[in-house]
Tab-separated table of C-alpha atoms in Angstrom:
chain	number	residue	atom	x	y	z
N	1	UNK	CA	17.914	21.379	-5.087
N	2	UNK	CA	16.586	21.631	-1.619
N	3	UNK	CA	13.815	24.018	-0.929
N	4	UNK	CA	14.635	26.419	1.977
N	5	UNK	CA	12.027	27.006	4.556
N	6	UNK	CA	11.468	29.692	7.274
N	7	UNK	CA	11.036	27.032	9.925
N	8	UNK	CA	12.957	23.821	10.335
N	9	UNK	CA	10.665	21.495	12.285
N	10	UNK	CA	11.486	17.826	12.852
N	11	UNK	CA	9.614	15.578	10.514
N	12	UNK	CA	7.840	12.641	12.244
N	13	UNK	CA	6.480	10.110	9.937
N	14	UNK	CA	3.642	7.880	11.391
N	15	UNK	CA	3.901	4.617	9.591
N	16	UNK	CA	1.456	2.857	11.801
N	17	UNK	CA	-1.604	0.694	10.869
N	18	UNK	CA	-4.572	3.224	10.995
N	19	UNK	CA	-7.778	1.928	12.492
N	20	UNK	CA	-9.083	1.407	9.036
N	21	UNK	CA	-6.407	-0.989	8.054
N	22	UNK	CA	-6.412	-3.000	11.313
N	23	UNK	CA	-9.039	-5.561	9.920
N	24	UNK	CA	-6.355	-6.831	7.483
N	25	UNK	CA	-4.229	-8.210	10.249
N	26	UNK	CA	-2.432	-5.002	11.221
N	27	UNK	CA	-0.558	-4.749	7.954
N	28	UNK	CA	1.329	-1.447	7.515
N	29	UNK	CA	-0.167	0.396	4.471
N	30	UNK	CA	2.947	2.541	4.049
N	31	UNK	CA	4.892	-0.662	3.058
N	32	UNK	CA	2.549	-1.455	0.216
N	33	UNK	CA	4.473	-1.372	-3.223
N	34	UNK	CA	3.447	1.169	-5.807
N	35	UNK	CA	5.172	1.282	-9.110
N	36	UNK	CA	8.397	-0.305	-7.849
N	37	UNK	CA	8.606	1.410	-4.598
N	38	UNK	CA	6.895	1.493	-1.199
N	39	UNK	CA	4.567	4.403	-0.252
N	40	UNK	CA	6.930	5.358	2.561
N	41	UNK	CA	9.825	5.504	0.105
N	42	UNK	CA	7.884	7.860	-2.032
N	43	UNK	CA	7.272	10.171	0.898
N	44	UNK	CA	10.996	10.069	1.862
N	45	UNK	CA	11.739	11.175	-1.617
N	46	UNK	CA	9.378	14.074	-1.341
N	47	UNK	CA	10.873	15.030	2.138
N	48	UNK	CA	14.363	15.038	0.702
N	49	UNK	CA	13.549	18.213	-1.468
N	50	UNK	CA	13.339	20.209	1.759
N	51	UNK	CA	16.136	21.547	4.030
N	52	UNK	CA	14.672	19.853	7.189
N	53	UNK	CA	16.178	17.741	9.914
N	54	UNK	CA	16.348	14.116	9.189
N	55	UNK	CA	12.906	12.434	9.538
N	56	UNK	CA	12.012	10.077	12.297
N	57	UNK	CA	9.828	7.147	11.295
N	58	UNK	CA	7.481	5.550	13.721
N	59	UNK	CA	6.106	2.026	13.081
N	60	UNK	CA	4.896	-1.109	14.687
N	61	UNK	CA	7.635	-3.104	16.283
N	62	UNK	CA	7.080	-6.030	14.008
N	63	UNK	CA	7.583	-3.847	11.042
N	64	UNK	CA	10.895	-2.171	12.144
N	65	UNK	CA	13.238	-4.622	10.270
N	66	UNK	CA	11.489	-4.334	6.956
N	67	UNK	CA	10.995	-0.496	7.362
N	68	UNK	CA	14.709	-0.121	7.981
N	69	UNK	CA	15.715	-2.152	5.035
N	70	UNK	CA	13.339	-0.169	2.784
N	71	UNK	CA	14.379	3.222	3.971
N	72	UNK	CA	18.157	2.562	4.462
N	73	UNK	CA	20.510	3.492	7.304
N	74	UNK	CA	20.199	7.254	6.974
N	75	UNK	CA	16.579	7.217	8.184
N	76	UNK	CA	16.000	6.584	11.883
N	77	UNK	CA	13.088	4.138	12.388
N	78	UNK	CA	11.632	3.421	15.703
N	79	UNK	CA	9.112	0.945	17.021
N	80	UNK	CA	5.796	2.292	18.406
N	81	UNK	CA	2.829	0.478	19.800
N	82	UNK	CA	-0.633	1.817	20.141
N	83	UNK	CA	-2.185	4.761	18.327
N	84	UNK	CA	-0.902	8.009	17.217
N	85	UNK	CA	-1.368	9.825	20.594
N	86	UNK	CA	0.842	7.312	22.347
N	87	UNK	CA	3.380	7.235	19.576
N	88	UNK	CA	3.782	10.979	19.405
N	89	UNK	CA	3.857	11.382	23.235
N	90	UNK	CA	6.797	8.868	23.391
N	91	UNK	CA	8.807	10.533	20.664
N	92	UNK	CA	8.441	14.089	21.943
N	93	UNK	CA	10.426	13.206	25.076
N	94	UNK	CA	13.515	12.234	22.996
N	95	UNK	CA	13.774	15.147	20.485
N	96	UNK	CA	14.834	18.734	20.993
N	97	UNK	CA	13.186	20.542	18.207
N	98	UNK	CA	10.768	23.254	19.146
N	99	UNK	CA	8.384	22.430	16.254
N	100	UNK	CA	7.379	19.170	14.680
N	101	UNK	CA	5.977	18.218	11.157
N	102	UNK	CA	3.650	15.180	11.642
N	103	UNK	CA	3.196	13.211	8.377
N	104	UNK	CA	0.930	10.294	7.804
N	105	UNK	CA	2.979	7.796	5.624
N	106	UNK	CA	-0.182	6.393	3.899
N	107	UNK	CA	-0.642	9.858	2.374
N	108	UNK	CA	2.627	9.519	0.463
N	109	UNK	CA	1.195	11.063	-2.726
N	110	UNK	CA	0.828	14.365	-1.211
N	111	UNK	CA	2.540	16.813	-3.502
N	112	UNK	CA	5.652	18.860	-2.371
N	113	UNK	CA	3.761	21.969	-2.933
N	114	UNK	CA	1.518	21.264	-0.022
N	115	UNK	CA	4.346	20.689	2.259
N	116	UNK	CA	5.797	23.942	1.174
N	117	UNK	CA	2.444	25.733	1.920
N	118	UNK	CA	2.334	24.126	5.391
N	119	UNK	CA	5.980	25.320	6.193
N	120	UNK	CA	5.348	28.681	4.683
N	121	UNK	CA	2.249	29.276	6.745
N	122	UNK	CA	4.023	29.058	10.057
N	123	UNK	CA	4.807	32.321	11.795
N	124	UNK	CA	4.418	33.950	15.301
N	125	UNK	CA	0.631	34.480	14.960
N	126	UNK	CA	-0.300	30.695	14.775
N	127	UNK	CA	0.335	27.432	16.814
N	128	UNK	CA	-0.224	25.037	14.080
N	129	UNK	CA	-0.738	24.736	10.326
N	130	UNK	CA	-2.771	21.930	8.566
N	131	UNK	CA	-3.776	21.338	4.812
N	132	UNK	CA	-7.526	20.912	4.219
N	133	UNK	CA	-9.665	20.126	1.208
N	134	UNK	CA	-13.404	21.029	0.935
N	135	UNK	CA	-15.791	18.217	2.029
N	136	UNK	CA	-17.690	16.714	-1.022
N	137	UNK	CA	-19.777	13.915	0.645
N	138	UNK	CA	-23.256	14.767	1.730
N	139	UNK	CA	-23.454	15.264	5.676
N	140	UNK	CA	-26.472	14.798	7.646
N	141	UNK	CA	-27.178	15.862	11.199
N	142	UNK	CA	-29.269	13.479	13.195
N	143	UNK	CA	-31.734	14.702	15.741
N	144	UNK	CA	-34.997	13.590	17.516
N	145	UNK	CA	-36.839	15.011	14.695
N	146	UNK	CA	-34.864	13.131	11.967
N	147	UNK	CA	-32.131	14.185	9.523
N	148	UNK	CA	-31.277	17.569	8.145
N	149	UNK	CA	-28.528	18.624	5.663
N	150	UNK	CA	-25.326	20.349	7.030
N	151	UNK	CA	-23.986	23.104	4.788
N	152	UNK	CA	-20.661	21.605	3.381
N	153	UNK	CA	-19.157	24.880	2.755
N	154	UNK	CA	-18.564	25.271	6.470
N	155	UNK	CA	-16.770	21.889	6.582
N	156	UNK	CA	-13.228	20.682	5.594
N	157	UNK	CA	-11.214	17.380	5.652
N	158	UNK	CA	-7.915	17.518	7.437
N	159	UNK	CA	-4.920	16.137	5.732
N	160	UNK	CA	-1.117	15.722	6.187
N	161	UNK	CA	1.381	17.049	7.131
N	162	UNK	CA	0.653	19.082	10.247
N	163	UNK	CA	3.161	21.502	11.644
N	164	UNK	CA	2.803	22.125	15.243
N	165	UNK	CA	4.748	23.908	18.060
N	166	UNK	CA	5.998	21.616	20.472
N	167	UNK	CA	4.414	22.892	23.462
N	168	UNK	CA	0.993	22.944	21.741
N	169	UNK	CA	1.360	19.391	20.452
N	170	UNK	CA	2.405	18.301	24.022
N	171	UNK	CA	-0.712	20.127	25.572
N	172	UNK	CA	-2.959	18.574	22.859
N	173	UNK	CA	-1.704	15.035	23.502
N	174	UNK	CA	-2.028	15.443	27.310
N	175	UNK	CA	-5.664	16.744	27.128
N	176	UNK	CA	-7.125	13.371	25.807
N	177	UNK	CA	-7.039	9.673	26.612
N	178	UNK	CA	-8.171	8.747	23.085
N	179	UNK	CA	-5.228	6.904	21.526
N	180	UNK	CA	-6.468	7.628	18.080
N	181	UNK	CA	-7.152	11.354	18.752
N	182	UNK	CA	-6.423	13.729	15.976
N	183	UNK	CA	-3.733	16.099	17.331
N	184	UNK	CA	-5.046	19.078	15.328
N	185	UNK	CA	-8.653	18.600	16.748
N	186	UNK	CA	-7.112	18.230	20.245
N	187	UNK	CA	-5.143	21.275	19.754
N	188	UNK	CA	-8.225	23.300	18.715
N	189	UNK	CA	-10.024	22.168	21.830
N	190	UNK	CA	-7.213	23.498	23.928
N	191	UNK	CA	-7.605	26.812	22.161
N	192	UNK	CA	-4.678	26.734	19.779
N	193	UNK	CA	-4.453	29.040	16.907
N	194	UNK	CA	-4.649	26.829	13.791
N	195	UNK	CA	-4.048	28.116	10.215
N	196	UNK	CA	-5.355	26.104	7.194
N	197	UNK	CA	-3.783	26.018	3.720
N	198	UNK	CA	-4.921	24.393	0.604
N	199	UNK	CA	-4.592	20.615	0.482
N	200	UNK	CA	-4.576	18.388	-2.578
N	201	UNK	CA	-6.940	15.522	-3.598
N	202	UNK	CA	-3.821	13.564	-4.270
N	203	UNK	CA	-3.080	13.569	-0.592
N	204	UNK	CA	-5.689	10.832	0.173
N	205	UNK	CA	-4.868	8.050	2.526
N	206	UNK	CA	-4.070	4.619	0.978
N	207	UNK	CA	-5.077	2.183	3.737
N	208	UNK	CA	-6.611	-0.776	1.634
N	209	UNK	CA	-6.644	-2.259	-1.697
N	210	UNK	CA	-9.149	0.189	-3.085
N	211	UNK	CA	-6.842	3.087	-2.039
N	212	UNK	CA	-3.901	1.376	-3.567
N	213	UNK	CA	-5.887	0.978	-6.849
N	214	UNK	CA	-6.822	4.665	-6.777
N	215	UNK	CA	-3.111	5.528	-6.216
N	216	UNK	CA	-2.151	3.438	-9.202
N	217	UNK	CA	-4.601	5.404	-11.320
N	218	UNK	CA	-3.410	8.679	-10.000
N	219	UNK	CA	0.248	7.783	-11.065
N	220	UNK	CA	-1.013	6.407	-14.501
N	221	UNK	CA	-0.001	2.843	-13.399
N	222	UNK	CA	-3.587	1.398	-13.888
N	223	UNK	CA	-6.789	2.540	-15.870
N	224	UNK	CA	-9.934	3.373	-14.199
N	225	UNK	CA	-12.283	0.680	-15.259
N	226	UNK	CA	-15.064	1.504	-12.715
N	227	UNK	CA	-17.409	2.549	-15.485
N	228	UNK	CA	-17.375	-1.038	-17.043
N	229	UNK	CA	-20.563	-2.941	-16.411
N	230	UNK	CA	-18.351	-6.140	-15.539
N	231	UNK	CA	-17.494	-4.492	-12.299
N	232	UNK	CA	-20.960	-3.994	-11.172
N	233	UNK	CA	-22.707	-6.860	-9.545
N	234	UNK	CA	-26.354	-7.289	-10.907
N	235	UNK	CA	-29.013	-8.359	-8.695
């Protein structure tokens, strides 16, 4: 049964090759197979639970034919070159919706509950909604006097999906020339009112073989054998 939502933004799925994956020949991580289906198919299945407009998938021109075969004729797939800023700028000129839901296809294991929270977090008091998780890695600030710790309780890692009002996204994209700019950070720099909701550790980005292995473990398709001594190189 479809989940009703108070705001019906147009889902825009970015199935590009993120900067981290471009050293592998520009492969599209979202087309990696995981348990009999591609990552982007898993995201498509999750989105089908919501009463939203049909998603629009943006991918590299070279990947368009395969992406269309994978997703079927009901999903619109368009070619997009460059980074996320250029891809989003191009697509905004061709859609009519007043709000968009930007999804990273490589975060295909994001639970439906996170999408529900993002959609439910939108109201007239905010311009954008984004899921976040606490930052667990140690963070250091460099200065002329050396390194010092940064309080991690004040930091968070941004996830997907991101819901933005159309005019806010347009302003954010126009405010930077960085083709890999994060639209939420750009919106914040423009003074946008951004609400955060709880993300999920399952919503990590699968951009390489290590990420794919972690996704297999998360789905119970592989065992975590990192504790075995045989996986550690001894010097």
